[in-house]
Tab-separated table of C-alpha atoms and ligand atoms in Angstrom:
chain	number	residue	atom	x	y	z
A	180	MET	CA	25.975	13.148	-9.317
A	181	SER	CA	25.890	13.371	-13.112
A	182	GLU	CA	23.224	14.732	-15.473
A	183	THR	CA	21.975	11.179	-16.098
A	184	ASP	CA	21.854	9.802	-12.523
A	185	PRO	CA	18.238	9.190	-11.477
A	186	ILE	CA	16.739	11.183	-8.613
A	187	PRO	CA	14.837	9.328	-5.848
A	188	LEU	CA	11.104	10.045	-5.903
A	189	SER	CA	11.237	10.905	-2.206
A	190	ALA	CA	13.551	13.864	-3.004
A	191	LEU	CA	10.637	15.676	-4.674
A	192	GLN	CA	8.636	15.576	-1.482
A	193	HIS	CA	11.634	16.725	0.564
A	194	TRP	CA	12.354	19.617	-1.832
A	195	ILE	CA	8.769	20.890	-1.785
A	196	TYR	CA	8.810	20.780	2.029
A	197	CYS	CA	12.177	22.555	2.231
A	198	PRO	CA	14.991	22.625	-0.370
A	199	ARG	CA	17.600	22.563	2.398
A	200	GLN	CA	16.029	19.436	3.898
A	201	CYS	CA	16.310	17.836	0.457
A	202	GLY	CA	19.967	18.841	0.254
A	203	LEU	CA	20.791	17.583	3.738
A	204	ILE	CA	19.220	14.184	2.980
A	205	HIS	CA	20.229	13.629	-0.637
A	206	LEU	CA	23.508	15.564	-0.803
A	207	GLU	CA	24.889	14.991	2.683
A	208	GLN	CA	23.006	11.776	3.566
A	209	ALA	CA	21.885	13.334	6.858
A	210	PHE	CA	19.261	11.458	8.793
A	211	ALA	CA	17.548	11.957	12.127
A	212	ASP	CA	14.331	10.615	13.563
A	213	ASN	CA	11.611	12.580	15.229
A	214	ILE	CA	8.010	11.730	16.046
A	215	HIS	CA	6.938	12.492	12.461
A	216	THR	CA	9.553	10.285	10.783
A	217	ALA	CA	8.878	7.497	13.303
A	218	ARG	CA	5.169	7.629	12.520
A	219	GLY	CA	5.887	7.704	8.801
A	220	GLN	CA	8.093	4.613	9.073
A	221	ALA	CA	5.443	2.782	11.084
A	222	VAL	CA	2.875	3.500	8.363
A	223	HIS	CA	5.209	2.362	5.583
A	224	HIS	CA	5.860	-0.958	7.355
A	225	LEU	CA	2.318	-1.824	6.270
A	226	VAL	CA	3.278	-1.669	2.609
A	227	ASP	CA	7.045	-2.061	2.316
A	228	THR	CA	7.079	-5.802	1.539
A	229	PRO	CA	6.823	-6.430	-2.197
A	230	GLY	CA	3.889	-8.653	-3.210
A	231	TYR	CA	0.345	-8.519	-4.453
A	232	GLU	CA	-3.187	-9.555	-3.663
A	233	ILE	CA	-6.440	-9.652	-5.593
A	234	LYS	CA	-9.363	-7.831	-3.954
A	235	SER	CA	-12.756	-7.830	-5.714
A	236	GLY	CA	-11.035	-8.341	-9.066
A	237	VAL	CA	-8.512	-5.542	-8.412
A	238	ARG	CA	-4.860	-6.583	-8.410
A	239	VAL	CA	-3.098	-4.624	-5.656
A	240	GLU	CA	0.698	-4.488	-5.931
A	241	ARG	CA	2.729	-3.477	-2.859
A	242	ALA	CA	6.141	-1.740	-2.909
A	243	LEU	CA	6.162	-1.641	-6.703
A	244	PRO	CA	9.462	-0.385	-8.250
A	245	LEU	CA	8.963	2.687	-10.455
A	246	TRP	CA	11.207	4.640	-12.792
A	247	SER	CA	11.188	7.039	-15.709
A	248	ASP	CA	14.237	7.488	-17.926
A	249	ARG	CA	12.529	10.526	-19.485
A	250	LEU	CA	12.222	12.296	-16.136
A	251	GLY	CA	15.320	10.764	-14.535
A	252	LEU	CA	13.343	9.484	-11.544
A	253	ILE	CA	13.444	6.222	-9.604
A	254	GLY	CA	11.658	4.876	-6.513
A	255	LYS	CA	8.696	2.790	-5.550
A	256	ALA	CA	4.962	3.083	-4.971
A	257	ASP	CA	3.422	1.942	-1.686
A	258	LEU	CA	0.432	0.436	-3.543
A	259	VAL	CA	-0.709	0.382	-7.151
A	260	GLU	CA	-4.196	-0.867	-8.006
A	261	PHE	CA	-4.754	-2.467	-11.413
A	262	HIS	CA	-8.512	-2.496	-12.061
A	263	PRO	CA	-10.271	-4.856	-14.521
A	264	ASP	CA	-11.325	-1.876	-16.699
A	265	GLY	CA	-7.652	-0.939	-17.213
A	266	THR	CA	-7.528	1.832	-14.593
A	267	VAL	CA	-4.123	2.107	-12.921
A	268	PHE	CA	-4.298	3.890	-9.553
A	269	PRO	CA	-1.313	4.585	-7.252
A	270	VAL	CA	-1.901	4.985	-3.498
A	271	GLU	CA	0.689	6.582	-1.207
A	272	PHE	CA	0.503	5.935	2.552
A	273	LYS	CA	1.027	8.873	4.904
A	274	HIS	CA	0.663	9.260	8.648
A	275	GLY	CA	-1.583	12.022	9.934
A	276	GLY	CA	-5.114	13.173	9.229
A	277	LYS	CA	-6.835	13.857	5.921
A	278	ARG	CA	-5.172	17.154	4.965
A	279	GLN	CA	-3.996	18.298	1.596
A	280	LYS	CA	-0.234	18.764	1.444
A	281	LEU	CA	1.518	19.729	-1.754
A	282	HIS	CA	4.607	17.703	-0.837
A	283	ASP	CA	2.459	14.542	-0.632
A	284	ASP	CA	0.663	15.313	-3.892
A	285	ILE	CA	3.850	15.923	-5.875
A	286	GLN	CA	5.247	12.545	-4.849
A	287	LEU	CA	2.022	10.863	-5.974
A	288	ALA	CA	2.060	12.801	-9.266
A	289	ALA	CA	5.646	11.698	-9.904
A	290	GLN	CA	4.612	8.074	-9.272
A	291	ALA	CA	1.728	8.453	-11.730
A	292	MET	CA	4.083	9.917	-14.367
A	293	CYS	CA	6.542	7.022	-13.891
A	294	LEU	CA	3.669	4.533	-14.282
A	295	GLU	CA	2.521	6.305	-17.464
A	296	ASP	CA	6.025	6.060	-18.921
A	297	MET	CA	6.450	2.419	-17.848
A	298	LEU	CA	3.035	1.206	-19.030
A	299	GLY	CA	2.267	3.603	-21.893
A	300	HIS	CA	-1.109	4.118	-20.261
A	301	PRO	CA	-2.652	7.299	-18.778
A	302	VAL	CA	-2.770	7.526	-14.966
A	303	PRO	CA	-5.024	10.533	-14.334
A	304	LYS	CA	-5.716	9.967	-10.628
A	305	GLY	CA	-4.237	8.525	-7.475
A	306	ALA	CA	-4.828	8.783	-3.748
A	307	ILE	CA	-3.122	9.535	-0.472
A	308	PHE	CA	-4.148	7.098	2.270
A	309	HIS	CA	-4.083	9.006	5.560
A	310	ALA	CA	-3.326	6.314	8.120
A	311	THR	CA	-4.486	8.214	11.206
A	312	SER	CA	-7.991	8.815	9.885
A	313	HIS	CA	-7.992	5.675	7.666
A	314	ARG	CA	-9.324	7.827	4.859
A	315	ARG	CA	-8.304	8.209	1.265
A	316	ARG	CA	-7.912	11.571	-0.392
A	317	GLU	CA	-8.190	11.308	-4.153
A	318	VAL	CA	-5.777	13.499	-6.127
A	319	ASP	CA	-6.163	14.571	-9.766
A	320	ILE	CA	-2.837	14.386	-11.548
A	321	THR	CA	-3.293	17.753	-13.245
A	322	PRO	CA	-1.024	19.296	-15.921
A	323	GLU	CA	0.048	21.865	-13.274
A	324	LEU	CA	1.109	19.117	-10.867
A	325	LYS	CA	3.002	17.351	-13.673
A	326	GLN	CA	4.785	20.579	-14.595
A	327	LEU	CA	5.743	21.037	-10.951
A	328	VAL	CA	7.223	17.506	-10.926
A	329	ILE	CA	9.371	18.363	-13.973
A	330	GLU	CA	10.531	21.722	-12.574
A	331	THR	CA	11.233	20.274	-9.123
A	332	ALA	CA	13.245	17.368	-10.553
A	333	GLU	CA	15.307	19.900	-12.569
A	334	ALA	CA	15.918	22.056	-9.483
A	335	ILE	CA	16.995	19.033	-7.424
A	336	ARG	CA	19.324	17.820	-10.165
A	337	ALA	CA	20.931	21.278	-10.396
A	338	MET	CA	21.387	21.361	-6.602
A	339	LEU	CA	22.924	17.858	-6.495
A	340	ILE	CA	25.283	18.623	-9.389
A	341	SER	CA	26.360	21.938	-7.825
A	342	GLY	CA	26.952	20.258	-4.459
A	343	LYS	CA	25.647	23.416	-2.752
A	344	LEU	CA	23.279	23.160	0.201
A	345	PRO	CA	20.271	25.538	-0.106
A	346	PRO	CA	19.887	28.182	2.661
A	347	PRO	CA	17.596	27.487	5.649
A	348	VAL	CA	13.954	28.585	5.443
A	349	ASN	CA	13.882	29.265	9.207
A	350	ASP	CA	10.086	29.360	9.476
A	351	ALA	CA	7.238	27.241	10.891
A	352	ARG	CA	8.387	24.231	8.850
A	353	CYS	CA	11.495	23.903	11.018
A	354	LYS	CA	9.426	23.046	14.117
A	355	GLU	CA	8.333	19.725	12.579
A	356	CYS	CA	11.605	18.970	10.798
A	357	SER	CA	13.655	16.030	12.093
A	358	LEU	CA	16.859	17.670	10.804
A	359	LYS	CA	16.564	20.828	12.881
A	360	GLU	CA	19.523	19.956	15.148
A	361	ILE	CA	21.748	19.176	12.176
A	362	CYS	CA	20.519	22.160	10.148
A	363	GLN	CA	20.737	24.875	12.864
A	364	PRO	CA	18.371	27.216	10.955
A	365	GLU	CA	18.284	29.973	13.631
A	366	ALA	CA	22.069	30.147	13.985
A	367	LEU	CA	22.513	30.345	10.230
A	368	ALA	CA	19.778	32.978	9.878
A	369	GLU	CA	21.493	35.059	12.612
A	370	ARG	CA	24.826	34.745	10.863
A	371	ALA	CA	23.244	35.872	7.569
A	372	ARG	CA	21.600	38.831	9.363
A	373	LEU	CA	24.908	39.899	10.909
A	374	LYS	CA	26.600	39.651	7.532
A	375	ARG	CA	23.861	41.817	6.011
A	376	LEU	CA	24.114	44.395	8.813
A	377	THR	CA	27.891	44.524	8.508
A	378	GLY	CA	27.528	45.023	4.772
A	379	GLU	CA	25.023	47.860	5.307
A	380	LEU	CA	27.278	49.625	7.841
A	381	PHE	CA	30.209	49.312	5.537
A	382	SER	CA	28.297	50.700	2.563
A	383	GLU	CA	26.995	53.653	4.707
A	384	LYS	CA	30.580	54.659	5.459
A	385	GLU	CA	31.471	54.725	1.787
B	228	SF4	S1	15.265	22.817	10.006
B	228	SF4	FE1	14.079	24.179	8.656
B	228	SF4	S2	15.567	25.000	7.190
B	228	SF4	FE2	16.497	23.220	8.161
B	228	SF4	S3	16.055	21.542	6.810
B	228	SF4	FE3	14.448	21.558	8.340
B	228	SF4	S4	12.779	22.792	7.487
B	228	SF4	FE4	14.626	23.189	6.277
């Protein structure tokens, strides 16, 4: 990985969920399925064939390639709506109910920023389509969300360049993580605790 290699948009979502998960996937190319990844893949099958259709005057592009040289990001959008009034509106498909999740929102914000750079046109809103409830959740692409995209992309780039895997979070996130078996968060947390205890004992003797 060099300073100029683009980062996949999906890495932002992985990093916000858990930096170690991001490292395992994008540094070590680890992959494992669980019920959540299987559901996610099933949802994306609906929109992973490139093409477009016109619905009530709105051009809807599927699997649209996206990039930003400025941000060093590359990926694709599930759907992008191009409205007759000039509104450009990305829609990301997710499995599950209508719940706000920062890791979904950051991926959408990064897509909106790529579209802005590609088209030279503001993209102030987008939506997450929650497949289980068949409901859309509109997301404002706020300056705070954009700043988070920039900072997260920088953190991921630094991690990929260093080649160092972040430590495990070992919390409730691990229960739903498909990489739990590969990651071994409890074993690593125990090892870190033992190291700390040994260090404390040693320093007490001094
Ligand atoms: S098991 Fe936990 S620490 Fe490991 S990658 Fe998944 S969420 Fe992160």
